[in-house]
mmCIF file of C-alpha atoms in Angstrom:
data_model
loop_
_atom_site.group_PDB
_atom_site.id
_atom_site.type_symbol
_atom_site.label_atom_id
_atom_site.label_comp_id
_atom_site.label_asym_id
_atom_site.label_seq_id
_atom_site.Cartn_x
_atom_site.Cartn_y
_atom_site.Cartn_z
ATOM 1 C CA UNK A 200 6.041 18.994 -9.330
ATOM 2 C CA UNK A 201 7.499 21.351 -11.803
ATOM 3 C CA UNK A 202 6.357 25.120 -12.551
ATOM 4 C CA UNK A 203 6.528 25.464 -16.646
ATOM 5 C CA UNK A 204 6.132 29.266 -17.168
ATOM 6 C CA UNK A 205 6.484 30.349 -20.783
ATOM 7 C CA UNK A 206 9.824 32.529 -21.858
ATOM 8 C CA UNK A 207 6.936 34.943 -22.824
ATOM 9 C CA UNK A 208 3.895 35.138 -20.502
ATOM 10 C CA UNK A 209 1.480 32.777 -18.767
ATOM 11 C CA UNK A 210 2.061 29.121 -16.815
ATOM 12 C CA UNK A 211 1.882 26.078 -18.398
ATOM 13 C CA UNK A 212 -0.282 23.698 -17.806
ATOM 14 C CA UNK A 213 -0.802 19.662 -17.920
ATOM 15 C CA UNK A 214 -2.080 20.092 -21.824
ATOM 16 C CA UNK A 215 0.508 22.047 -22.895
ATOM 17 C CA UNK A 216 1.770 18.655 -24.848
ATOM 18 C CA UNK A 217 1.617 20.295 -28.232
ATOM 19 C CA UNK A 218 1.278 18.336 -31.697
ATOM 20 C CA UNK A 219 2.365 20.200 -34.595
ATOM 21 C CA UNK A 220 -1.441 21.239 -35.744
ATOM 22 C CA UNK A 221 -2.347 22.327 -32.045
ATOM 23 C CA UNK A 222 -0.546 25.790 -31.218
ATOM 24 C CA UNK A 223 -0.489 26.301 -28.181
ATOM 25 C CA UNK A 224 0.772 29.291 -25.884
ATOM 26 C CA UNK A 225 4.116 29.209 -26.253
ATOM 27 C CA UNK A 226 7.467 30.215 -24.240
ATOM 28 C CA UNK A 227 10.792 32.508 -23.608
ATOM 29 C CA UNK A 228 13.487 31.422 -21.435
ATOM 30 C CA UNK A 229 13.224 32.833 -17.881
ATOM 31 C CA UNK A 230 16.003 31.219 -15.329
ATOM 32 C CA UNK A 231 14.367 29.524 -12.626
ATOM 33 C CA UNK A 232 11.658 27.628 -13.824
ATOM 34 C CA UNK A 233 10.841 25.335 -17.252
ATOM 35 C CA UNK A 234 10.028 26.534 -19.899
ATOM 36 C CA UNK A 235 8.106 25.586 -23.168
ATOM 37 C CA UNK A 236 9.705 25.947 -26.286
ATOM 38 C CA UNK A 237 2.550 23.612 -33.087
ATOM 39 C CA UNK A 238 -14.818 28.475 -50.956
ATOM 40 C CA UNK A 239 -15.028 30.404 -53.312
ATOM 41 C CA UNK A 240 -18.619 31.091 -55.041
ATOM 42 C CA UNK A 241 -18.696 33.516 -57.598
ATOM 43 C CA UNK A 242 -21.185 35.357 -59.368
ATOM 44 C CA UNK A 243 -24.947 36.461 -57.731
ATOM 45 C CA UNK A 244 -28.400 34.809 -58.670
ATOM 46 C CA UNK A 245 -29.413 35.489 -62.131
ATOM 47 C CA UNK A 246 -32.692 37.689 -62.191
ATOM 48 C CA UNK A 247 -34.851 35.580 -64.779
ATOM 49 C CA UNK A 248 -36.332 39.200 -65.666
ATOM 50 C CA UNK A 249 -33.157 41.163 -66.401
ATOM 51 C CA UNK A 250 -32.503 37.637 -68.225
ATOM 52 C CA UNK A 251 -35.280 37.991 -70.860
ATOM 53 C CA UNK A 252 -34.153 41.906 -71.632
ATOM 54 C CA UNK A 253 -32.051 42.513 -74.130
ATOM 55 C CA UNK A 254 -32.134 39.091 -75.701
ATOM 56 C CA UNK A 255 -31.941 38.643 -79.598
ATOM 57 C CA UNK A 256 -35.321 37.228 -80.719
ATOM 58 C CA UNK A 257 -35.958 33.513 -81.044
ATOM 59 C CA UNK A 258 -35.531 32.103 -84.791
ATOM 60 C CA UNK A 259 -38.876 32.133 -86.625
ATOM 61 C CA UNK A 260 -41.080 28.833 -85.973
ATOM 62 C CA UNK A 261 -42.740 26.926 -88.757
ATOM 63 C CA UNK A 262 -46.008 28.794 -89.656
ATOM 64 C CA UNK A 263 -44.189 32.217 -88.934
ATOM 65 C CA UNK A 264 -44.615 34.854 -91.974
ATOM 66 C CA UNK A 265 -42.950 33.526 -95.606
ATOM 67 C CA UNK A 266 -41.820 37.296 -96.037
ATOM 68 C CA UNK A 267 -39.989 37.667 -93.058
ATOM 69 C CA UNK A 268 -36.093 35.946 -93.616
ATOM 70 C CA UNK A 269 -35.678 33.566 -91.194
ATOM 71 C CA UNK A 270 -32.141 34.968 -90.781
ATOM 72 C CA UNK A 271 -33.094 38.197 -90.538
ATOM 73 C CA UNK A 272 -33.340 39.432 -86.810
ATOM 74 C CA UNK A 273 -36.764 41.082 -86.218
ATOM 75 C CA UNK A 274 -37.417 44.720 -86.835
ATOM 76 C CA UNK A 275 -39.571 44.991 -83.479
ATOM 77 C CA UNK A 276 -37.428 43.270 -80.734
ATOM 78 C CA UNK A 277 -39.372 44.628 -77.748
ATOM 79 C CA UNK A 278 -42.389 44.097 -78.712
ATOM 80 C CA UNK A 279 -41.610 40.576 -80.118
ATOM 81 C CA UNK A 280 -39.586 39.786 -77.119
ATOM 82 C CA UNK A 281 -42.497 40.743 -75.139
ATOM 83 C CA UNK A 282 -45.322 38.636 -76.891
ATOM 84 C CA UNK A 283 -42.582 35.324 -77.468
ATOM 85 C CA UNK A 284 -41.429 35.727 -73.840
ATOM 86 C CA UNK A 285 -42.277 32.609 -72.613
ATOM 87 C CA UNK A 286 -42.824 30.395 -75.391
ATOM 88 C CA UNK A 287 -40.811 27.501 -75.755
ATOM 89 C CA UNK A 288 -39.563 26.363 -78.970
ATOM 90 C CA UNK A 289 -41.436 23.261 -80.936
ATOM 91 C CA UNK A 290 -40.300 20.167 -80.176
ATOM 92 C CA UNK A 291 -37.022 19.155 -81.373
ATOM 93 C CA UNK A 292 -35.971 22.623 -82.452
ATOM 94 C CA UNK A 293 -32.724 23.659 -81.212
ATOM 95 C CA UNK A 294 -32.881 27.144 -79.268
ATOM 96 C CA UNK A 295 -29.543 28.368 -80.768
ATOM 97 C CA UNK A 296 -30.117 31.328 -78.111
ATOM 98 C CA UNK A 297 -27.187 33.402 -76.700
ATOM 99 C CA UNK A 298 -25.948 33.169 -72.651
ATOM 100 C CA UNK A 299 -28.818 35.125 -70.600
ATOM 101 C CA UNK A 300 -27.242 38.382 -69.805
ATOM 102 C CA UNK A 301 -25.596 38.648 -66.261
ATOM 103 C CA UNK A 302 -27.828 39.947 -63.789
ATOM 104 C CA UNK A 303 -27.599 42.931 -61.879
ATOM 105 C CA UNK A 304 -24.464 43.887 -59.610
ATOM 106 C CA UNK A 305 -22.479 41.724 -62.287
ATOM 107 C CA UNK A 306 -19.573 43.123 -64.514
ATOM 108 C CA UNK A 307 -21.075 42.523 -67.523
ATOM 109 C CA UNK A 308 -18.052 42.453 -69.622
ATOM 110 C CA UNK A 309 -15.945 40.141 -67.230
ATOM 111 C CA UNK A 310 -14.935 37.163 -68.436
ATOM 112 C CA UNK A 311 -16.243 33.385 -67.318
ATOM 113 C CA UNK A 312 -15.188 32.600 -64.266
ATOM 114 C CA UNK A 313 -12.410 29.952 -64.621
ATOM 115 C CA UNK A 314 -12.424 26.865 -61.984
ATOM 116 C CA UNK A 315 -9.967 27.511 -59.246
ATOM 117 C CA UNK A 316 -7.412 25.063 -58.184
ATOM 118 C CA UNK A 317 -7.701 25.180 -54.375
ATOM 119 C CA UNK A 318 -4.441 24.078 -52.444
ATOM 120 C CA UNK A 319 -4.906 22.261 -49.197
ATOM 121 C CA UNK A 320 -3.787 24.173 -46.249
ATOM 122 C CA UNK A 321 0.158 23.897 -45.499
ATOM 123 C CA UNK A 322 0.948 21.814 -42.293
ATOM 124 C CA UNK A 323 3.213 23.480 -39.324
ATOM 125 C CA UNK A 324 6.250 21.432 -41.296
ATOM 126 C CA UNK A 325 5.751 23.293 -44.523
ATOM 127 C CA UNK A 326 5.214 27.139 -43.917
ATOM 128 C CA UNK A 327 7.847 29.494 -43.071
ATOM 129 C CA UNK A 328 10.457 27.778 -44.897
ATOM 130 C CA UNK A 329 11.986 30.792 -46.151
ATOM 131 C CA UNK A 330 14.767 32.345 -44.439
ATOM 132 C CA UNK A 331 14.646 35.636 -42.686
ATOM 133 C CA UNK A 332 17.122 38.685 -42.321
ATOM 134 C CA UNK A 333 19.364 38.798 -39.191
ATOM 135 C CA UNK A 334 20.742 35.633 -39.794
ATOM 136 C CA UNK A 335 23.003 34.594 -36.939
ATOM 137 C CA UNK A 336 26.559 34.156 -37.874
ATOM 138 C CA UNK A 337 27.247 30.777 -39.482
ATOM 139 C CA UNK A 338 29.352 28.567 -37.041
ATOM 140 C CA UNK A 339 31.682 25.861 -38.456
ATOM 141 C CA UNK A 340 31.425 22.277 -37.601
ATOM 142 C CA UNK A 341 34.741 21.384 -35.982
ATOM 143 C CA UNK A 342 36.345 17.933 -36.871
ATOM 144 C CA UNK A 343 34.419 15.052 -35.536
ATOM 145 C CA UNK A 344 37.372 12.450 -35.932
ATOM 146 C CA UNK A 345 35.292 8.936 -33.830
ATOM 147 C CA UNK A 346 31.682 9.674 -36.305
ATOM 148 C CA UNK A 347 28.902 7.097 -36.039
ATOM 149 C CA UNK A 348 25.652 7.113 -37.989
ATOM 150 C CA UNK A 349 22.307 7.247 -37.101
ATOM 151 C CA UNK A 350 20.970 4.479 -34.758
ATOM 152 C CA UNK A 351 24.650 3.134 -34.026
ATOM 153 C CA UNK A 352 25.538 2.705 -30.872
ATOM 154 C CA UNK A 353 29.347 2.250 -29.253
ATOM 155 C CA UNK A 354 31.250 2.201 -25.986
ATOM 156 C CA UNK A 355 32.367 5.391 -24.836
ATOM 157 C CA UNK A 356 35.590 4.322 -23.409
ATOM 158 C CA UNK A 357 36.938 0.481 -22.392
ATOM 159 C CA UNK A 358 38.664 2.026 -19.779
ATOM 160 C CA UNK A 359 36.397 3.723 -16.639
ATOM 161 C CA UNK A 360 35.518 7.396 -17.696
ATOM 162 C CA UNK A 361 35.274 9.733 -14.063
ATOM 163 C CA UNK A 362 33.509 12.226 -16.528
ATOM 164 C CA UNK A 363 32.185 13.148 -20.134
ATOM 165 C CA UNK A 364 31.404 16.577 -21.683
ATOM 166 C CA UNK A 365 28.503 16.651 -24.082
ATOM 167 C CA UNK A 366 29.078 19.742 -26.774
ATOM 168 C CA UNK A 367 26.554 20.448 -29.583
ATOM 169 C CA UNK A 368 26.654 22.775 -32.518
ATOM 170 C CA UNK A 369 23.769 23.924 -35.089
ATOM 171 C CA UNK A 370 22.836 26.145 -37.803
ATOM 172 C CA UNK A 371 19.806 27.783 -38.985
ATOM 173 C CA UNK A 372 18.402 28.825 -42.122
ATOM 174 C CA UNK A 373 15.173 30.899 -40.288
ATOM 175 C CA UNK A 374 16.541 33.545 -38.069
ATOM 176 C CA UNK A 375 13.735 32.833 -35.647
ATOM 177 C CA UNK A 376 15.342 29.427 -34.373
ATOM 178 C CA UNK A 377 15.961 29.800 -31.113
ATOM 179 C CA UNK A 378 17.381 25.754 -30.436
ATOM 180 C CA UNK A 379 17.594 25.139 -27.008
ATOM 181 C CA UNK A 380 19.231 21.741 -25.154
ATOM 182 C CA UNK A 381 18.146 19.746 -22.862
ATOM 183 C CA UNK A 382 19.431 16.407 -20.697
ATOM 184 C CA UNK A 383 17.076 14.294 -19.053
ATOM 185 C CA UNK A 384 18.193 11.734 -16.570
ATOM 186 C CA UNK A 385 16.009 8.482 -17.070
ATOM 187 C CA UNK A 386 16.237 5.529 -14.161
ATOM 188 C CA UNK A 387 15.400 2.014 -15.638
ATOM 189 C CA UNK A 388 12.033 2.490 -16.702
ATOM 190 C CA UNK A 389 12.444 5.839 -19.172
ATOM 191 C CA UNK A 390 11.309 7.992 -16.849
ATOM 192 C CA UNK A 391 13.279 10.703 -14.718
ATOM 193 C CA UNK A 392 14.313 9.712 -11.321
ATOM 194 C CA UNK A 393 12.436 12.968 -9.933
ATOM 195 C CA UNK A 394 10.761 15.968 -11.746
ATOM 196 C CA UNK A 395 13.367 18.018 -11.283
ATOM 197 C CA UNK A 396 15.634 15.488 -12.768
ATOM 198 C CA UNK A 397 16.637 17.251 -15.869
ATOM 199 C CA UNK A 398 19.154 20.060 -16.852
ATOM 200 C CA UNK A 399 18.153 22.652 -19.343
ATOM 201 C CA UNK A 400 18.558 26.831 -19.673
ATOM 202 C CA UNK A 401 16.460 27.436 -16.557
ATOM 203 C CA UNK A 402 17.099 24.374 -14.746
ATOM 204 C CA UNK A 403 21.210 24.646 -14.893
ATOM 205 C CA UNK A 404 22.077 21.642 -12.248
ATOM 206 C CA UNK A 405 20.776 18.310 -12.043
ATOM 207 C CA UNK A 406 20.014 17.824 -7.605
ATOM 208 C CA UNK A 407 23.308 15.601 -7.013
ATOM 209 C CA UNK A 408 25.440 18.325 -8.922
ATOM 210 C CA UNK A 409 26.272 15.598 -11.485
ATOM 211 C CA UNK A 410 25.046 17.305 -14.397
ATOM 212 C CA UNK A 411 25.443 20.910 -15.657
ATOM 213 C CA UNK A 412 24.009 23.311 -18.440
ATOM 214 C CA UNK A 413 26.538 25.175 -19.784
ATOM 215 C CA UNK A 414 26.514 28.123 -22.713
ATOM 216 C CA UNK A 415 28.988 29.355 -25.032
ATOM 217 C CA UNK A 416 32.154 27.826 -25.790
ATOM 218 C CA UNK A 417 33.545 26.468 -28.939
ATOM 219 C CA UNK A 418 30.426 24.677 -29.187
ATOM 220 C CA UNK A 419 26.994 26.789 -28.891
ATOM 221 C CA UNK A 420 26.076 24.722 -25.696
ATOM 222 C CA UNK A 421 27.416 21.969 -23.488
ATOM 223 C CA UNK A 422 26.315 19.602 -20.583
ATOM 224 C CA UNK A 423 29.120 18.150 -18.234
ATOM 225 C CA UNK A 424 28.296 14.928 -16.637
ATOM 226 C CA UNK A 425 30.563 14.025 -13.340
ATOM 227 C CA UNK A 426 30.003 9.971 -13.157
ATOM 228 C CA UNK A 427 31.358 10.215 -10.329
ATOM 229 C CA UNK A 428 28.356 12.197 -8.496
ATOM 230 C CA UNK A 429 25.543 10.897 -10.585
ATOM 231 C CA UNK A 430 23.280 9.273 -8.319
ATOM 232 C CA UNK A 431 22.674 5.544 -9.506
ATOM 233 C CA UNK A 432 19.523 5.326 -9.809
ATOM 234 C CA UNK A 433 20.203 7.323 -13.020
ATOM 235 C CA UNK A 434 20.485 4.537 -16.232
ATOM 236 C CA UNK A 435 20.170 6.593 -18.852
ATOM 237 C CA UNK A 436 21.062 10.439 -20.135
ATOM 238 C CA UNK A 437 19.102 11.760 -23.254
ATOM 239 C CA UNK A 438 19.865 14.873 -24.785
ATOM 240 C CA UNK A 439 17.169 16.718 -26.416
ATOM 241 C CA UNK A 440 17.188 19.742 -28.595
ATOM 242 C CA UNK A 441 14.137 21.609 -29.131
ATOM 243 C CA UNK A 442 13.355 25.092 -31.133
ATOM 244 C CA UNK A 443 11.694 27.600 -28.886
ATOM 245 C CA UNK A 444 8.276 29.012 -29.404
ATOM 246 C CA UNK A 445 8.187 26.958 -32.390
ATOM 247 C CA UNK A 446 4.344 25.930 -33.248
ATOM 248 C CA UNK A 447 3.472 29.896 -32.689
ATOM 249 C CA UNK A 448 5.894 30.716 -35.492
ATOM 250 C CA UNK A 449 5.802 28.024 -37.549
ATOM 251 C CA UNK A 450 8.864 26.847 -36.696
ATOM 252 C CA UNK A 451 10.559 23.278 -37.621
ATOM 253 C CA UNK A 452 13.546 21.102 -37.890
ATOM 254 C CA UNK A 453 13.977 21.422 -41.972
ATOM 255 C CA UNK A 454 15.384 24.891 -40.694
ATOM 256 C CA UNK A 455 18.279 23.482 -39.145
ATOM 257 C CA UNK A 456 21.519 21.997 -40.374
ATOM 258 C CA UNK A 457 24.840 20.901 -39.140
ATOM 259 C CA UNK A 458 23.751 20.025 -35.802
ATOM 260 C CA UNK A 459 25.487 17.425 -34.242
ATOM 261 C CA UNK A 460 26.705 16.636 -30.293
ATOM 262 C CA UNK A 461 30.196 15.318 -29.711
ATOM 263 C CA UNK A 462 31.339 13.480 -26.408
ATOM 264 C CA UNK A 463 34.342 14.514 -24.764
ATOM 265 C CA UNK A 464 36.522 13.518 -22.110
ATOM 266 C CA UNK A 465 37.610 15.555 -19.751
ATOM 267 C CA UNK A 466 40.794 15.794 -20.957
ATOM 268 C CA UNK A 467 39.236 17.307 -24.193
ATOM 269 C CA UNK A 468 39.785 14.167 -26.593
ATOM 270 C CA UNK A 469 36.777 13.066 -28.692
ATOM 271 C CA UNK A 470 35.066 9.796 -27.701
ATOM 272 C CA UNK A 471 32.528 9.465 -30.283
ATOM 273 C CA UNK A 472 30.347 12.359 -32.700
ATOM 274 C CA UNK A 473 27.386 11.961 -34.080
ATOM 275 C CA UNK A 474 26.715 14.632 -37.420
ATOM 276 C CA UNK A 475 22.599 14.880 -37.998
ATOM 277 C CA UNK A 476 21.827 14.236 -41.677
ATOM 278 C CA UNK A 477 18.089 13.991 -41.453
ATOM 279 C CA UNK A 478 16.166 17.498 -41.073
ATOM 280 C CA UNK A 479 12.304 16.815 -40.513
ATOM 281 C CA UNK A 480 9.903 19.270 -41.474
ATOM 282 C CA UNK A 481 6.929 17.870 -39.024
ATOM 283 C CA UNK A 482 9.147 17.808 -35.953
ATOM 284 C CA UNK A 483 10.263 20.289 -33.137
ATOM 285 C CA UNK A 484 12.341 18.895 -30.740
ATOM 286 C CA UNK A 485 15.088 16.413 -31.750
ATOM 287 C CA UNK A 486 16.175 13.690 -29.724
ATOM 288 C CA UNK A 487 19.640 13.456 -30.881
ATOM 289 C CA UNK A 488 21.607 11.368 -28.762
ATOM 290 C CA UNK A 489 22.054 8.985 -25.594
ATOM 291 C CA UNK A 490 24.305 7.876 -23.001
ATOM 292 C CA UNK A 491 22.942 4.474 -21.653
ATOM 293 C CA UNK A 492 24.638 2.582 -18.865
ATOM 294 C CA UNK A 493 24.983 -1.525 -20.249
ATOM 295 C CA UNK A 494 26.841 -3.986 -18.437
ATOM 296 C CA UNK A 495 28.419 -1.133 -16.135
ATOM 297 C CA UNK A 496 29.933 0.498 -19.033
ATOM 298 C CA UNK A 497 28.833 3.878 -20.578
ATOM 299 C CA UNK A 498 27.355 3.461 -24.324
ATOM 300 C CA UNK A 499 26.388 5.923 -26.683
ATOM 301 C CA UNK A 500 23.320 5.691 -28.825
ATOM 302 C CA UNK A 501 23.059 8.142 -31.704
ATOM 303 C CA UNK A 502 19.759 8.565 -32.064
ATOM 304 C CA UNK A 503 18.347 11.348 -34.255
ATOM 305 C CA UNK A 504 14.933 11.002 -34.040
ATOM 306 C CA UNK A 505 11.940 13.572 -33.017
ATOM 307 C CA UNK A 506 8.745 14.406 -32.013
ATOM 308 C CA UNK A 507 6.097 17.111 -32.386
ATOM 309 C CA UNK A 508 6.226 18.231 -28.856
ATOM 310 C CA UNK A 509 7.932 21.132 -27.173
ATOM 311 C CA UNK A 510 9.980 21.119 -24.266
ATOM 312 C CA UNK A 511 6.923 20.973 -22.088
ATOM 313 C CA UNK A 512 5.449 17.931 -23.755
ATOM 314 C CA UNK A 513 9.106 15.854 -23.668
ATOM 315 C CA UNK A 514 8.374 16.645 -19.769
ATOM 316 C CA UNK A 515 5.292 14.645 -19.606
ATOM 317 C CA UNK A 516 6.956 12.111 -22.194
ATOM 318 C CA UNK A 517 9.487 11.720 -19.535
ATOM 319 C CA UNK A 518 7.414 11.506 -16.890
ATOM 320 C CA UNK A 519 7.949 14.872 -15.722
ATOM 321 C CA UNK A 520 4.695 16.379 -13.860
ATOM 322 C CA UNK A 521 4.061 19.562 -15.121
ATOM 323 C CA UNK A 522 1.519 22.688 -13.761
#
């Protein structure tokens, strides 16, 4: 069982599987335990009295006075409007009358109302796109000389490998990024071994020292992996990046570029590199890459694929129990 505590306050919980339209609380990194990274109406009533006041006279009806011009408006219009009000013109005579006067509380001189165009409310993957101020420095992507593309996957090494480093790299283009990585080690099934069978920022060694978290470096962080100690049981390594606190600020992957993860021997010679190309705006943690054991030989599956869940929901994905 596995305490989730936010990197800001509070303890997560078994729901704290986010989608990208459910925030949720969200996290800041704290060593020692996981954390979590989702009409108008215009106008009033029209008074039908303040309606009738003011309002030109209706055109003479048939049987009305020869002397008075029938284009002439009427010399009297309160007193005519008072004994016409009411009276509805003969049959088949147009009313030719002007718009009723707005009614009290309206600007009288406004003009109509024209129909608004009302935009559907922006999804988690299409606000904040922007970029902020404070942008971290821009690091360069170093030569990746053994690149595959997406969904390829090749042998590490046809020779045995006692130990691989992992290295991954990023940009942003929203200051607020905060990307995060994370390894989890998968038996046969796709599920971790244990729940404390994955290496992250607050969880920095896997429990048979096989796997570390490491930050800094050439690249911005790095997991070692010492075949040697990994317990085997363990079939399968993914490696996960996820942006922190990312459904509270509408936070996505279409703010990151140039990520990529490179494998490395321990000698420091590149085995294989894998450079994302796809950014998606509806995702928050990144599944970019695999090592999978097949046939007792190490592969590498470059996966680059995501999910709306933070680092708590990959837990439960993973079959990590959660509190």
């Amino acid at each position: 069982m596995i305490n989730t505590a936010t990197k800001s306050t509070g303890v997560m919980n078994r729901d704290s599987i986010l989608s990208i339209n459910k925030p949720e609380p969200q996290s800041v990194k704290n060593q020692g335990n996981i954390m979590t990274l989702i009409k108008n109406t215009g106008g009033g009533v029209q008074n039908p009295v303040s309606q009738t006041q003011n309002r030109p006279p209706q055109p003479p009806q048939y049987g009305q006075s020869q002397g008075q011009s029938q284009n002439r408006p009427s010399q009297h219009p309160q007193l005519e409007q008072s004994q016409n009000q009411g009276q509805q013109p003969p049959y088949g005579q147009p009313q030719n009358r002007p718009p009723a006067q707005p009614s009290f509380g309206q600007s009288q001189n406004r003009p109509p109302r024209q129909p608004q165009n009302v935009q559907p409310a922006l999804t988690a993957g299409q606000q904040n796109t922007a970029s902020t101020p404070g942008m971290p420095a821009t690091r360069p992507v170093p030569p990746l000389s053994n690149k595959v593309q997406k969904g390829q996957k090749t042998l590490l090494s046809n020779t045995a490998l006692n130990a691989v480093n992992a290295c991954f790299g990023w940009n942003v283009t929203d200051a607020r990024c905060d990307v995060d990585v994370s390894a989890f080690l998968l038996g046969a099934d796709g599920k971790v071994i244990g729940d404390s069978w994955f290496v992250f920022y607050g969880q920095a060694v896997s429990p048979d020292q096989s796997t570390r978290f490491v930050e800094g470096g050439t690249d911005r962080e790095m997991v070692q992996i010492d075949f040697t100690r990994l317990n085997p049981q363990v079939k399968k390594i993914v490696f996960v990046l996820t942006i922190n606190d990312a459904l509270e600020k509408r936070l996505h992957f279409g703010m990151l570029k140039d990520a990529y993860v490179r494998i490395m021997d321990s000698s420091g010679k590149e085995l294989v590199s894998f450079l994302m190309t796809e950014y998606y705006n509806n995702v928050i943690s990144m599944m970019i890459g695999e090592l999978y054991l097949h046939n007792g030989a190490w592969k590498f599956n470059a996966v680059g694929n995501g999910v709306a869940r933070d680092l708590a929901g990959l837990c439960e994905l993973y079959g990590v129990q959660v509190v």
